[in-house]
Coordinates of C-alpha atoms in Angstrom, one line a residue:
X116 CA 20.3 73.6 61.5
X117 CA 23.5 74.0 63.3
X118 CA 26.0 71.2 65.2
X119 CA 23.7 70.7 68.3
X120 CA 21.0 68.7 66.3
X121 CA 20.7 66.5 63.3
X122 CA 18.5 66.6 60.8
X123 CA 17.2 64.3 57.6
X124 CA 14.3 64.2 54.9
X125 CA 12.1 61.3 55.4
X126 CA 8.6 61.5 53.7
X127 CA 9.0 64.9 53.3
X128 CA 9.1 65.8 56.8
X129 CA 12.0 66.9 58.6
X130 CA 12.7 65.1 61.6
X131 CA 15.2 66.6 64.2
X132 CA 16.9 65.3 67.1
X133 CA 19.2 66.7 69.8
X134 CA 22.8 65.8 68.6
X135 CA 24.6 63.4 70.9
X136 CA 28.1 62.6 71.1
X137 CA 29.3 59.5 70.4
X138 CA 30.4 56.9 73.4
X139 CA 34.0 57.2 74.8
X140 CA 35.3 53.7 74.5
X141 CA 37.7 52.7 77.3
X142 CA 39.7 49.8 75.9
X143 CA 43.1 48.4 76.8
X144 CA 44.8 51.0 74.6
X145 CA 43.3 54.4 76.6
X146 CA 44.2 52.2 79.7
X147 CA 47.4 51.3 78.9
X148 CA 47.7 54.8 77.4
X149 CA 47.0 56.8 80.6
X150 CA 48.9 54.2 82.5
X151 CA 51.9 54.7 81.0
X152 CA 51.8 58.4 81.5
X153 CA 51.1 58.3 85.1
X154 CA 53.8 56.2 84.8
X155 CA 56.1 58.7 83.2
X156 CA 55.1 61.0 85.0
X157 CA 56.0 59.7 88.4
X158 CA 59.0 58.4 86.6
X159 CA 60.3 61.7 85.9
X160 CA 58.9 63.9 88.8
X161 CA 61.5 61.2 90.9
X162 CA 64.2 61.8 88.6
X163 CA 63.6 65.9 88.9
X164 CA 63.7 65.1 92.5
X165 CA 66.7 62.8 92.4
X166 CA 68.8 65.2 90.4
X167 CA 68.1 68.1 93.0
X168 CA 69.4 65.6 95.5
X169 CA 72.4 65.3 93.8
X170 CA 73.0 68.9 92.9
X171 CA 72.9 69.6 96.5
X172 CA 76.1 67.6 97.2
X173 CA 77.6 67.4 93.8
X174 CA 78.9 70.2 91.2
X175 CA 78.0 68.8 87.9
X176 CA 80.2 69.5 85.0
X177 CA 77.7 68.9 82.0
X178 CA 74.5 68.6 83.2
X179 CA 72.9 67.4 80.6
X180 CA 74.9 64.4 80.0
X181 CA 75.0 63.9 84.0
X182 CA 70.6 63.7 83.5
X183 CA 71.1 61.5 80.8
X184 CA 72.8 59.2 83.0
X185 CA 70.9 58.9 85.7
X186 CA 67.7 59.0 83.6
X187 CA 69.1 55.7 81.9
X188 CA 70.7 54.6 85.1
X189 CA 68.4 55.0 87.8
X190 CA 70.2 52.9 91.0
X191 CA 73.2 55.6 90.2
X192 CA 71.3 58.1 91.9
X193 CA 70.5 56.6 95.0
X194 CA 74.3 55.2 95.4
X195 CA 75.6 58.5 94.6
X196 CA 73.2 60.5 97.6
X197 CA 74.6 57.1 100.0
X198 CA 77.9 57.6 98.9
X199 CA 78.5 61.2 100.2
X200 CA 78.9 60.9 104.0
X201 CA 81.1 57.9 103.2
X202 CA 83.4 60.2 100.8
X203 CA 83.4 62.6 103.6
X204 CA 84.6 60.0 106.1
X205 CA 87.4 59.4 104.2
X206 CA 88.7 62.3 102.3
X207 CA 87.0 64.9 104.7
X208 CA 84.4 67.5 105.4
X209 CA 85.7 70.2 103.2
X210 CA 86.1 68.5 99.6
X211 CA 84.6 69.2 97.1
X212 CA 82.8 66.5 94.7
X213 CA 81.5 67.1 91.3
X214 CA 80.0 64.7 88.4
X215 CA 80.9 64.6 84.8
X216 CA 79.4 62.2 82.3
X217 CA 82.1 61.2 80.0
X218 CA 81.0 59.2 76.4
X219 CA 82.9 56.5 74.5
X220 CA 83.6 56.6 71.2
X221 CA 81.0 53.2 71.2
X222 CA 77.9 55.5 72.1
X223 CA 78.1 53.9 76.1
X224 CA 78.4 56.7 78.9
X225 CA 80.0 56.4 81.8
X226 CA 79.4 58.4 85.3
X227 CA 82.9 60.1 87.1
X228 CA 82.2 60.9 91.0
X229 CA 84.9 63.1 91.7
X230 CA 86.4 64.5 94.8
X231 CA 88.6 67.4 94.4
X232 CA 91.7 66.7 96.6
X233 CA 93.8 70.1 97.7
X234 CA 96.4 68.0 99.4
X235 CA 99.0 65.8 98.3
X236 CA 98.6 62.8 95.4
X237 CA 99.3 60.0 98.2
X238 CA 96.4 61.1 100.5
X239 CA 94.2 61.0 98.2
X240 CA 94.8 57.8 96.7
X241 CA 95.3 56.5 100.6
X242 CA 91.2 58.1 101.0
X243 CA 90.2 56.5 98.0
X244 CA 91.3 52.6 98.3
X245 CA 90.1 52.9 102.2
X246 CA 86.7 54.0 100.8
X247 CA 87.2 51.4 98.1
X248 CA 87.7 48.5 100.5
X249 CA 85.3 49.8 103.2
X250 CA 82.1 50.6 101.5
X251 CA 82.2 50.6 97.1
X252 CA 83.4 47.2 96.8
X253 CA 80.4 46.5 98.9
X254 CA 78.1 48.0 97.1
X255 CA 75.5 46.7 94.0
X256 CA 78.1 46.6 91.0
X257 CA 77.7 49.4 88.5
X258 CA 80.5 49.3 86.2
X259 CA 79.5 52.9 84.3
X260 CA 80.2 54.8 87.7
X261 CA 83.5 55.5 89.1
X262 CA 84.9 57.0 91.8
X263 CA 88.1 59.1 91.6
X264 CA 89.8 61.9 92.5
X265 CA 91.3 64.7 90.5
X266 CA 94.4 67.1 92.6
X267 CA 93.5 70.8 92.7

């Protein structure tokens, strides 16, 4: 008698019968189950995405914390990729702009855009409040991203 059939004793006869797999029961919990990981799984194949994006414009400093970030602040991603030709308008073609996560002492994590400024303090601080009052002040607030600059 092996696993494919079933046997038991009754009148001293042995009665057999194919062995058959129990039901799959589809509750709420298998659906909400295989919900949540299509879910998650769109979730982060957007993020992988969203990170490339960035990584295309943007040197990140410590990527990890920078994916952390974004993975816990998603907007941040889509305001950093609309942010770029607007950083270019004002500070120029050429710069450079990297990302570093930086955390507080309180456990909260906030999000540096950086341009990398090769000229003189005063130009960069004139690029930065024109892009201020031009387009980030008109932007969605997110008060765990800033945009600075840092002279080379």
């Amino acid at each position: 008698m092996g696993g494919s059939e079933s046997a038991w004793h009754r009148n001293y006869v042995w009665v057999s019968y194919p062995y058959h797999e129990l039901p799959q029961r589809e509750g709420a919990v298998t659906k909400s189950l295989e919900s949540s990981r299509f879910i998650w799984g769109t979730a982060n194949k957007q993020l992988q995405a969203d990170l490339s994006e960035l990584k295309a414009e943007y040197i990140f400093r410590n990527e990890n914390a920078i994916a952390s970030f974004i993975a816990s602040h998603r907007a941040s991603a889509a305001i950093l990729t609309r942010a770029i030709p607007q950083l270019k308008k004002f500070f120029g073609e050429n710069v450079v702009f990297s990302l570093q996560a930086v955390s507080d002492d309180d456990g909260s994590t906030s999000l540096y855009a950086i341009v990398v400024w090769r000229g003189p303090a005063e130009g960069a601080e004139s690029a930065l409040e024109d892009f201020d009052e031009c387009w980030w002040l008109n932007q969605h607030p997110q008060s765990e991203l800033t945009f600075t600059y840092e002279l080379a």
